[in-house]
PDB file of C-alpha atoms in Angstrom:
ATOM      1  CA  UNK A 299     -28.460 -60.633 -14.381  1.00  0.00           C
ATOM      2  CA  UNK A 300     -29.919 -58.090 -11.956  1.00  0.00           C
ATOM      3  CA  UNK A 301     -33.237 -58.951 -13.092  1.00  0.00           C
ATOM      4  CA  UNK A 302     -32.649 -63.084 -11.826  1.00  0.00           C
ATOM      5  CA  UNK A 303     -30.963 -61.753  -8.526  1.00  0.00           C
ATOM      6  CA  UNK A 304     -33.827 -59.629  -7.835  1.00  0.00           C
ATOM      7  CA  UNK A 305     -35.489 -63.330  -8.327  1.00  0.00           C
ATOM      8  CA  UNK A 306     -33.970 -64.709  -5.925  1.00  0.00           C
ATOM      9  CA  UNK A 307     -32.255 -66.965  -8.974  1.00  0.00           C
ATOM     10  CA  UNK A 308     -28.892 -68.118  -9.196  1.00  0.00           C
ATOM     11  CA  UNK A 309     -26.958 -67.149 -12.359  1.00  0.00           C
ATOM     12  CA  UNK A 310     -25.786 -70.925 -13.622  1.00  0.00           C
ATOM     13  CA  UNK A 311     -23.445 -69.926 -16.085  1.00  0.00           C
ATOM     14  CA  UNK A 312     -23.541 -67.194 -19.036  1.00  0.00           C
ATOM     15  CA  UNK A 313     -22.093 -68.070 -22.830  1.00  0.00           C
ATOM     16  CA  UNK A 314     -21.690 -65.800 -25.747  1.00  0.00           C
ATOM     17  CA  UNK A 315     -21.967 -67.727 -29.116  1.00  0.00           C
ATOM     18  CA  UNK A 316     -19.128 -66.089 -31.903  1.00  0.00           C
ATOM     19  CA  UNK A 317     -18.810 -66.922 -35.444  1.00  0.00           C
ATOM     20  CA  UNK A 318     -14.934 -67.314 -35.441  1.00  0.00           C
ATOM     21  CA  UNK A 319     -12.158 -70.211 -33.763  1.00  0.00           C
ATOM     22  CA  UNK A 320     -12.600 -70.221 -30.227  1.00  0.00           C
ATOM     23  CA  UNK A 321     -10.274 -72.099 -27.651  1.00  0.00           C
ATOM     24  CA  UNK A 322      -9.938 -71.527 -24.415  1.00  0.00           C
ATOM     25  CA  UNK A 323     -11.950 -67.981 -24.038  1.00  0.00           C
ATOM     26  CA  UNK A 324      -9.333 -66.921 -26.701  1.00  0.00           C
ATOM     27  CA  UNK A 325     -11.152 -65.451 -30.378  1.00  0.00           C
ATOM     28  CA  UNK A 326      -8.154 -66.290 -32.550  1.00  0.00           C
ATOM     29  CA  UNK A 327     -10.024 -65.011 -35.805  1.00  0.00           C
ATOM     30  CA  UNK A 328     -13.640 -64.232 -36.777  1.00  0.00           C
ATOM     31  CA  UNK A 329     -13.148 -62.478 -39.778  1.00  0.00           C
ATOM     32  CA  UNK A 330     -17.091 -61.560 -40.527  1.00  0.00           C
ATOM     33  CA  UNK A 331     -16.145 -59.409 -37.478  1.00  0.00           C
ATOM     34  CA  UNK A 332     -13.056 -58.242 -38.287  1.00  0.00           C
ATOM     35  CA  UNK A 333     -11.783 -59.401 -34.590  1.00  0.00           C
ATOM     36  CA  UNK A 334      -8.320 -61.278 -34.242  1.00  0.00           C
ATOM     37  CA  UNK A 335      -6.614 -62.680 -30.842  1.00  0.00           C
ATOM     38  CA  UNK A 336      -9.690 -61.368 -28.835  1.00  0.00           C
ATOM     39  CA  UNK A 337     -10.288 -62.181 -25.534  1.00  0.00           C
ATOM     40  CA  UNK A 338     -13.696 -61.434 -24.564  1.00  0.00           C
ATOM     41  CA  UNK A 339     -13.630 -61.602 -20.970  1.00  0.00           C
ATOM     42  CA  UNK A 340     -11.603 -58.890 -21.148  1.00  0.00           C
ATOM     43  CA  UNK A 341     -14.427 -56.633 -22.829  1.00  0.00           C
ATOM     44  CA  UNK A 342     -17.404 -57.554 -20.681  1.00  0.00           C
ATOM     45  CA  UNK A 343     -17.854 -56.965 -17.124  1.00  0.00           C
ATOM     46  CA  UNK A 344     -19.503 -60.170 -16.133  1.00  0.00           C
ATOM     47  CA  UNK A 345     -17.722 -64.168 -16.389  1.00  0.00           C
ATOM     48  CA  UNK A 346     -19.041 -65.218 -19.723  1.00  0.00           C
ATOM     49  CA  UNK A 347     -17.815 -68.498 -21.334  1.00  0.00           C
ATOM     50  CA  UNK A 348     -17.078 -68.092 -25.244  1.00  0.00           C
ATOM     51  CA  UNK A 349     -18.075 -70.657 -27.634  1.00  0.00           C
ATOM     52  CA  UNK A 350     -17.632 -71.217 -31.324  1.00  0.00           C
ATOM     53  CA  UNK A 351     -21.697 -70.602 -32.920  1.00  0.00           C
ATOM     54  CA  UNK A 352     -21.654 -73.195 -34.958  1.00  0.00           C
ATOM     55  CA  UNK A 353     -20.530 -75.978 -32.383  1.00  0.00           C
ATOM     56  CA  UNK A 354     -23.085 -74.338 -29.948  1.00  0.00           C
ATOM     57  CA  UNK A 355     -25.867 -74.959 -32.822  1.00  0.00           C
ATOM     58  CA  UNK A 356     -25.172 -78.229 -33.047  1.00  0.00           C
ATOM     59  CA  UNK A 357     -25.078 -79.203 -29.203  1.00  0.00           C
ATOM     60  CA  UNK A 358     -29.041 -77.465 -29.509  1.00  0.00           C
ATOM     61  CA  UNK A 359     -29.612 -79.841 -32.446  1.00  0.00           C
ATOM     62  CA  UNK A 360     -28.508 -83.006 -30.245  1.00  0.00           C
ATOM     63  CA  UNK A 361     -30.008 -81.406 -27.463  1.00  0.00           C
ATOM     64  CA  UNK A 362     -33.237 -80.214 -28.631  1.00  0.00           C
ATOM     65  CA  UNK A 363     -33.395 -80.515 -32.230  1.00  0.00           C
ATOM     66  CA  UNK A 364     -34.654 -84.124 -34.399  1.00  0.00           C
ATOM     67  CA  UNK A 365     -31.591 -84.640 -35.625  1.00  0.00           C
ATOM     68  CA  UNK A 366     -30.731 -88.807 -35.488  1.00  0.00           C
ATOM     69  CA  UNK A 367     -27.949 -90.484 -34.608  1.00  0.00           C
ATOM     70  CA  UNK A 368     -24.392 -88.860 -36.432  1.00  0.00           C
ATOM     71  CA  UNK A 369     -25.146 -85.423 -38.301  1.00  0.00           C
ATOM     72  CA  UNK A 370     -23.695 -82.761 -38.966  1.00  0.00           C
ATOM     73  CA  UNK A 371     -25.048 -79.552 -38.401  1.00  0.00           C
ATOM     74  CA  UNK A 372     -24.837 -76.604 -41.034  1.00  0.00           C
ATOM     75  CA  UNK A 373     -25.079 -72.882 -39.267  1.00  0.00           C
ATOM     76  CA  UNK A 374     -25.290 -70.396 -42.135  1.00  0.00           C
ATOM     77  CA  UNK A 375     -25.448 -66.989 -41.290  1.00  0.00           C
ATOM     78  CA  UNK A 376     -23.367 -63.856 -42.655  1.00  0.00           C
ATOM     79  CA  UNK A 377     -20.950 -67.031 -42.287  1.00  0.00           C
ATOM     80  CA  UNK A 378     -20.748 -70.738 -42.753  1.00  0.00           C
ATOM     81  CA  UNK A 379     -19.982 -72.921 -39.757  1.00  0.00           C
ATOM     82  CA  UNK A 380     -20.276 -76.458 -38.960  1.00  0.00           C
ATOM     83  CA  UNK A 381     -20.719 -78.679 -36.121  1.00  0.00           C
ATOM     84  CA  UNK A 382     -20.028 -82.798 -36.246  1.00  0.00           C
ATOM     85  CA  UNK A 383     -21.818 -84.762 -33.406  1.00  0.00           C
ATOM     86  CA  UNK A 384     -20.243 -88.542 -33.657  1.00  0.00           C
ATOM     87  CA  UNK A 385     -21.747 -90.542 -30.806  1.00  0.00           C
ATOM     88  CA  UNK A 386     -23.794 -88.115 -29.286  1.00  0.00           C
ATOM     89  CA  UNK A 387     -20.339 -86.404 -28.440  1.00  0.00           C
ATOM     90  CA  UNK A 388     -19.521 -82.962 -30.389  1.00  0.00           C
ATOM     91  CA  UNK A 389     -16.571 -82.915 -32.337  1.00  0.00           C
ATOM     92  CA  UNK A 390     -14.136 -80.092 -31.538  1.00  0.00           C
ATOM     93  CA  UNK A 391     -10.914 -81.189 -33.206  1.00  0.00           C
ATOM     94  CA  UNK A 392      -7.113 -81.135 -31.600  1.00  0.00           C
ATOM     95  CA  UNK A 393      -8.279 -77.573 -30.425  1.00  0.00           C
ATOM     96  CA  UNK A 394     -11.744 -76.614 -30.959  1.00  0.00           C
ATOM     97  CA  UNK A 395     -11.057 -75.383 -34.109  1.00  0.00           C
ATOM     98  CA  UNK A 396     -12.939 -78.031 -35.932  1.00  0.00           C
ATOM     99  CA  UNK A 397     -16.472 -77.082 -38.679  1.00  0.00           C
ATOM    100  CA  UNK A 398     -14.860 -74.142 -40.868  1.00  0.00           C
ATOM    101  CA  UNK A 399     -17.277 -74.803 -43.726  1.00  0.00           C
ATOM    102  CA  UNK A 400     -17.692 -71.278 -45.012  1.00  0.00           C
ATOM    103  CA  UNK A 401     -13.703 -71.560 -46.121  1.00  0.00           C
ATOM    104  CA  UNK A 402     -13.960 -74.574 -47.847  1.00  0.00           C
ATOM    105  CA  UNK A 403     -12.871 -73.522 -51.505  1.00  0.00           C
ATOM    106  CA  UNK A 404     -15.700 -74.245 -53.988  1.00  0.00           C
ATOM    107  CA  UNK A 405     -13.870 -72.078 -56.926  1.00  0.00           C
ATOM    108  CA  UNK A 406     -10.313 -71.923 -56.599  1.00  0.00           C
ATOM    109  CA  UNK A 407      -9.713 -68.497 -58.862  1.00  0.00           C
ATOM    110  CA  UNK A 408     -13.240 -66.831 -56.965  1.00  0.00           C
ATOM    111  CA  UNK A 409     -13.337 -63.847 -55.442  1.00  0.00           C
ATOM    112  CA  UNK A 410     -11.690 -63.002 -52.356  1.00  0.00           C
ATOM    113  CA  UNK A 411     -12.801 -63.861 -48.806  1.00  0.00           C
ATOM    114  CA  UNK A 412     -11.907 -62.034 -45.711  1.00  0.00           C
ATOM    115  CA  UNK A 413     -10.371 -64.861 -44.050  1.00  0.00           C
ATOM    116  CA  UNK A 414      -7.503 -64.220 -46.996  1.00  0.00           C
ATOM    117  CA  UNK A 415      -8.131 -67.051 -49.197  1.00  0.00           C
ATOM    118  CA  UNK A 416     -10.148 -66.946 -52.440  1.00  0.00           C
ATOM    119  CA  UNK A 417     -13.550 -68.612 -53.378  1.00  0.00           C
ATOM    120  CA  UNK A 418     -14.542 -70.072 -50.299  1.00  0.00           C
ATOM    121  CA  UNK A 419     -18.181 -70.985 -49.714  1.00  0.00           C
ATOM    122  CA  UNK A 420     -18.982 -68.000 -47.696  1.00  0.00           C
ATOM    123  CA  UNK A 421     -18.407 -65.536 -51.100  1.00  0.00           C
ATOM    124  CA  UNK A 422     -20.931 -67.614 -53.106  1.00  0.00           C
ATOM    125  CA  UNK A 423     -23.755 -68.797 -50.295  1.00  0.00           C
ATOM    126  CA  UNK A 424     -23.344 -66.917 -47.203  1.00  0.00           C
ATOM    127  CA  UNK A 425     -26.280 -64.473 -46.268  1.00  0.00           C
ATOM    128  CA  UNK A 426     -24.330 -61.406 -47.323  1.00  0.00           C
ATOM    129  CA  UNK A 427     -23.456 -63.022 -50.892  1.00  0.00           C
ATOM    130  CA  UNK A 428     -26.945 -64.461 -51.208  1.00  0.00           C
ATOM    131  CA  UNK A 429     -28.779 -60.970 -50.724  1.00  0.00           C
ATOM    132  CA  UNK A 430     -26.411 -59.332 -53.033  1.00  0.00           C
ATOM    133  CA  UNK A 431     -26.556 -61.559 -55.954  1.00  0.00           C
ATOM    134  CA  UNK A 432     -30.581 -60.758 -56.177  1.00  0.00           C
ATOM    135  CA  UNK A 433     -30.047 -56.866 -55.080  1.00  0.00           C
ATOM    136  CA  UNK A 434     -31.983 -57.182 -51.589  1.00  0.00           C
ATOM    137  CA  UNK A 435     -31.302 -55.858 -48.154  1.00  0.00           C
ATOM    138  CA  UNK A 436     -32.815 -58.827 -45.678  1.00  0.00           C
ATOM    139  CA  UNK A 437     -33.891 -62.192 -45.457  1.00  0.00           C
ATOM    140  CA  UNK A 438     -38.055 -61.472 -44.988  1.00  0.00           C
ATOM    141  CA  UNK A 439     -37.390 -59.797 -48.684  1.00  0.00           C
ATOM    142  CA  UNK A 440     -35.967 -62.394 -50.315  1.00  0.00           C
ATOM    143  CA  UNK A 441     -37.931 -64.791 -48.920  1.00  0.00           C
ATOM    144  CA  UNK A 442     -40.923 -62.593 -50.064  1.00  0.00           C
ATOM    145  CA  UNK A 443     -39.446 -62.728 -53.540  1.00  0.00           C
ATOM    146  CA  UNK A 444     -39.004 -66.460 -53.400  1.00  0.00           C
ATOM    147  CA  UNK A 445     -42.457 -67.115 -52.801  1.00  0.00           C
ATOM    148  CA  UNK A 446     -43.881 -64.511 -55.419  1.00  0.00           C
ATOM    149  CA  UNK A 447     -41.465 -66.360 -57.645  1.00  0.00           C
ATOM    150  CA  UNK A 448     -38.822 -63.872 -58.415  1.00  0.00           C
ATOM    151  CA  UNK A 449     -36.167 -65.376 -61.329  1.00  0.00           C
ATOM    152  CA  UNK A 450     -33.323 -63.167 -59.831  1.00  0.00           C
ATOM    153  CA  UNK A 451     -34.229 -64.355 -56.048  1.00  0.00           C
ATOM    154  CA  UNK A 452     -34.470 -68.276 -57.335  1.00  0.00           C
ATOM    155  CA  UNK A 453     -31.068 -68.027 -59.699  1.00  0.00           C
ATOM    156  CA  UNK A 454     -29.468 -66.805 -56.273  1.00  0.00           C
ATOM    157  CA  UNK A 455     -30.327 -69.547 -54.516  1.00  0.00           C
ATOM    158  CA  UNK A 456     -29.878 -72.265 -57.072  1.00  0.00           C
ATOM    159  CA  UNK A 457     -26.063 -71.094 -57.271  1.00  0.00           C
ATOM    160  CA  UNK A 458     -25.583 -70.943 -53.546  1.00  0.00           C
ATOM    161  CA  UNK A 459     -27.238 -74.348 -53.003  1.00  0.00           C
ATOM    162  CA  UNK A 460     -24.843 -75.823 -55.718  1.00  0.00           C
ATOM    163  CA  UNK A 461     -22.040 -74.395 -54.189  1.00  0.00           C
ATOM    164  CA  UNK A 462     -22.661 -75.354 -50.835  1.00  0.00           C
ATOM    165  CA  UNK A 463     -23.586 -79.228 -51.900  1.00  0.00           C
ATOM    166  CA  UNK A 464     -19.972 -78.879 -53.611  1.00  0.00           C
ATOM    167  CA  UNK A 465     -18.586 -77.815 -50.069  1.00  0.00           C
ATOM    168  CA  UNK A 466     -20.531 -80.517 -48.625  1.00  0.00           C
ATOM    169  CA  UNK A 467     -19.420 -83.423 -50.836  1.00  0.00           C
ATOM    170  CA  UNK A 468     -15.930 -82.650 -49.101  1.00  0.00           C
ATOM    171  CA  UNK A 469     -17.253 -82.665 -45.835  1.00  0.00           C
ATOM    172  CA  UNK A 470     -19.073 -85.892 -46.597  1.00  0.00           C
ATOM    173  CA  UNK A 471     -15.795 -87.127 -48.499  1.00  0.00           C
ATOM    174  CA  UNK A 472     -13.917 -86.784 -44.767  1.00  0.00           C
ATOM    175  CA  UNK A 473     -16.496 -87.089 -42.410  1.00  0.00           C
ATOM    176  CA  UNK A 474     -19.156 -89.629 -43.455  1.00  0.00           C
ATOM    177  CA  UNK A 475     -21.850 -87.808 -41.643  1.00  0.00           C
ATOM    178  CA  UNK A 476     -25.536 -89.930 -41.856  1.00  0.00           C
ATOM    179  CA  UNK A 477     -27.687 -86.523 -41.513  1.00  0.00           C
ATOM    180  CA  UNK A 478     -26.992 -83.319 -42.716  1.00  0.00           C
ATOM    181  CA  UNK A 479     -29.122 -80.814 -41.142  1.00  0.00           C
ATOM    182  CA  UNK A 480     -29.072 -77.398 -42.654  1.00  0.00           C
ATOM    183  CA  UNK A 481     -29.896 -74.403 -39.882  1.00  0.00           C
ATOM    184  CA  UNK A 482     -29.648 -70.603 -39.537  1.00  0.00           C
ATOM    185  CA  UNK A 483     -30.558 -68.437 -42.477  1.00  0.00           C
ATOM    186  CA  UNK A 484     -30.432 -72.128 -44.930  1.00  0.00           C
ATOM    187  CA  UNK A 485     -33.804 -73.272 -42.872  1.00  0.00           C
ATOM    188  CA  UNK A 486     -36.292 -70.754 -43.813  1.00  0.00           C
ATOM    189  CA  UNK A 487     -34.612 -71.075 -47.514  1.00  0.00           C
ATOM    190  CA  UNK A 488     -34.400 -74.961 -46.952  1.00  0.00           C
ATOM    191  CA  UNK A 489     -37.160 -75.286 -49.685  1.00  0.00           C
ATOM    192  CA  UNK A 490     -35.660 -72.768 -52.466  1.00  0.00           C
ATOM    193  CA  UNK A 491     -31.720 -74.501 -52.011  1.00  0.00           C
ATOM    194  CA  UNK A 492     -32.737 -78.420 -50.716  1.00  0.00           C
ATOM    195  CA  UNK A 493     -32.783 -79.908 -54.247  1.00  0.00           C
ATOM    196  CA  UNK A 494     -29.513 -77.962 -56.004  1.00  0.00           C
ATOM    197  CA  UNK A 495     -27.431 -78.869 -52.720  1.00  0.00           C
ATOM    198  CA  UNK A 496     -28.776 -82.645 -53.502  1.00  0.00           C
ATOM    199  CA  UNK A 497     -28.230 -82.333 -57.071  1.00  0.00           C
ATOM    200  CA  UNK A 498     -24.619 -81.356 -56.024  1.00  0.00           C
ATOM    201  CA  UNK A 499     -23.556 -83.779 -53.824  1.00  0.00           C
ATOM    202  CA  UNK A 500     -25.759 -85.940 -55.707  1.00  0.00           C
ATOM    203  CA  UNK A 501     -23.667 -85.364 -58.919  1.00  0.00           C
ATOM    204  CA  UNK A 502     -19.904 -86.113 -57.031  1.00  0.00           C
ATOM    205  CA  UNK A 503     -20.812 -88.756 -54.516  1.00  0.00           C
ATOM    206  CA  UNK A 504     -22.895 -91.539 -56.313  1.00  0.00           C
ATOM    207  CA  UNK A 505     -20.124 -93.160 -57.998  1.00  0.00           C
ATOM    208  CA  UNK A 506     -18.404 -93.702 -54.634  1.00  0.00           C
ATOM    209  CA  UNK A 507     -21.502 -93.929 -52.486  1.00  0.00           C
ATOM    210  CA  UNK A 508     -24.417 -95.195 -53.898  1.00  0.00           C
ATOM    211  CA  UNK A 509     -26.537 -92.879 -51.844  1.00  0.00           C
ATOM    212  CA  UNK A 510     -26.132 -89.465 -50.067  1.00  0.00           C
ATOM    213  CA  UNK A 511     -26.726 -88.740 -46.430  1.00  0.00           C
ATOM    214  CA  UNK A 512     -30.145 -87.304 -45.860  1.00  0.00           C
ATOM    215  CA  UNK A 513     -30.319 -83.802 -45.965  1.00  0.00           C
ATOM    216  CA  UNK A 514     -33.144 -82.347 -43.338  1.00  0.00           C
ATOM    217  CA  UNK A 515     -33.845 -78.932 -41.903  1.00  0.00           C
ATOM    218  CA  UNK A 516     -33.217 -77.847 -38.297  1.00  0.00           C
ATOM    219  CA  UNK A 517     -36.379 -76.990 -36.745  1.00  0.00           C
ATOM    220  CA  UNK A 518     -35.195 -74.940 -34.702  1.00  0.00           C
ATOM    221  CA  UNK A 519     -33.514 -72.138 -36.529  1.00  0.00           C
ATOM    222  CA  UNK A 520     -31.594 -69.053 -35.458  1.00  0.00           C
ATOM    223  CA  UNK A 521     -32.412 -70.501 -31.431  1.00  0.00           C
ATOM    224  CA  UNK A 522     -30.070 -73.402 -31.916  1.00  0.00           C
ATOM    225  CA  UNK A 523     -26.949 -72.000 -30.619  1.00  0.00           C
ATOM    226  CA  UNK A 524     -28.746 -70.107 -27.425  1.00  0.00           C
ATOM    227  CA  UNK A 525     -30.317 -73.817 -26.974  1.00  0.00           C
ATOM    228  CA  UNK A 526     -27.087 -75.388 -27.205  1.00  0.00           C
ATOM    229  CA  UNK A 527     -25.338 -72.611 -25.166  1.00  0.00           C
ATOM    230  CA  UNK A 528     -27.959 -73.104 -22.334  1.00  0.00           C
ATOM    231  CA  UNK A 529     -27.958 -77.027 -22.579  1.00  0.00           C
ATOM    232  CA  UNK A 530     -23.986 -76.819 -22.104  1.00  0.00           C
ATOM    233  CA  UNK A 531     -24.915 -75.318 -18.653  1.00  0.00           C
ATOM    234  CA  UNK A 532     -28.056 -77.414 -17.919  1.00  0.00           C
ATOM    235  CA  UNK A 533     -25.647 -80.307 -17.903  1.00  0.00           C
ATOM    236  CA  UNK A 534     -22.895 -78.756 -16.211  1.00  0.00           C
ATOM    237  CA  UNK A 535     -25.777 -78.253 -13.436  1.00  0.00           C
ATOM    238  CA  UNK A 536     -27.397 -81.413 -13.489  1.00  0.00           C
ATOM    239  CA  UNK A 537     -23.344 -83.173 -13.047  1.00  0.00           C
ATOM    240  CA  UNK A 538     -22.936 -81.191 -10.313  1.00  0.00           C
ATOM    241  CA  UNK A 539     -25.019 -78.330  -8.859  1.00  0.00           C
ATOM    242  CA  UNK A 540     -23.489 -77.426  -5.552  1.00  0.00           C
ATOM    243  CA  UNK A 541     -19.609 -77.026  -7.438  1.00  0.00           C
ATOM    244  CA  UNK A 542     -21.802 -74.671 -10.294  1.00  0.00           C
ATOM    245  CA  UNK A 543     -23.457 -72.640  -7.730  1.00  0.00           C
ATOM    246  CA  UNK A 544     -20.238 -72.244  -5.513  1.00  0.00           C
ATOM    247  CA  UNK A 545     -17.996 -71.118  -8.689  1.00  0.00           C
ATOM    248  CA  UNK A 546     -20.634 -68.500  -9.253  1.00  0.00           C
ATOM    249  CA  UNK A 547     -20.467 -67.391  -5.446  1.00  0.00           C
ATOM    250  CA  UNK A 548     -24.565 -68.212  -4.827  1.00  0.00           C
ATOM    251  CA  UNK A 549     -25.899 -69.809  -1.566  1.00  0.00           C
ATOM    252  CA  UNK A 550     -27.271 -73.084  -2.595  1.00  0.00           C
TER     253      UNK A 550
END
């Protein structure tokens, strides 16, 4: 922020992207985090606007991404969150709370999750669960075993791309979504996990369905939700730039 002024730039807006329910500035859980009723403003000296990750992902998909028409967008991390665009509109839910995806149960006796419940996706193909089933320490490794063709590093994906086409199918089940678009951590893995997630939904949805929605990857990867988190501002700017610049006390 000094660094602009010094510029001569006007500070637009700031946003801080968290992997937990958001509404209103208010963190009401993020359990990867271990944070509950957090307000952030009240940890940071500057004005910073808080925003669920996942939802901010998915505004940089529509925004920036390739993503047509309705999609959802799949942010998988050390969590699982989803964002639904219907419309070109993001949908937040009756307040903001809306794209949970890493606690949608896939195993109803698995193992326990720290949001309290039990088998949620998050235990059997978030980042954390995927590195430990193979025994590695980063993504770059187990990528590096995936492409020297590792059986431990493939079985680990194999399960967590069934399980999260089995999370999906519910999604799909309530939402209808045309695209699913996998980002985060699933896009570099998008060509180890992209046929047992089809196989999955494949497997529960044809009888109903006939087809599947297509299942793409986000080009854009971890830089979705700073896109989306800077195009929330671009168009708050573009709408109106003299009421942004005055709210942030700048001279137009």
């Amino acid at each position: 922020m000094d660094e602009a002024r010094r510029e001569g730039l006007a500070i637009a807006g700031s946003t801080l992207a968290v992997p937990g329910l958001v509404d209103g500035g208010l963190v009401h859980t993020a359990p990867n985090l271990g944070w509950h009723h957090v307000r952030v403003s009240d940890l940071l000296d500057l004005p910073v606007e808080v925003d669920n990750e996942a939802n901010l992902a998915a505004l940089g998909e529509l925004w920036f991404g390739s993503a047509p028409g309705d999609f959802l967008h799949v942010s998988g991390e050390i969590g699982i969150g989803a964002g639904l665009v219907v419309g070109g509109t993001l949908f937040r839910g009756a307040r903001g709370l809306a794209g949970e995806l890493g606690h949608v149960v896939v195993h109803p006796d698995g193992p326990a999750c720290r949001c309290g419940g039990r088998g949620c996706l998050e235990r059997y193909a978030g980042q954390e669960a995927l590195l430990g089933a193979c025994g590695l320490t980063g993504v770059p490794e187990l990528l590096e075993s995936l492409r020297a063709g590792e059986p431990g590093a493939l079985e680990a994906c194999e399960r967590a791309g069934s399980a999260l086409g089995i999370a999906l199918t519910s999604a799909i089940h309530l939402m209808d979504p045309g695209t699913i678009v996998l980002g985060g951590v699933f896009a570099p893995l998008f060509p180890w996990i992209r046929d047992p997630v089809r196989q999955a939904m494949a497997a529960r949805l044809t009888g109903m369905r006939h087809t599947v929605p297509d299942l793409t990857v986000s080009r854009l990867g971890s830089d979705a939700a700073p896109l989306g988190a800077a195009g929330q501002i671009i168009h708050r700017v573009l709408a109106n730039p003299i009421a942004t610049l005055t709210r942030r006390g700048e001279n137009a």
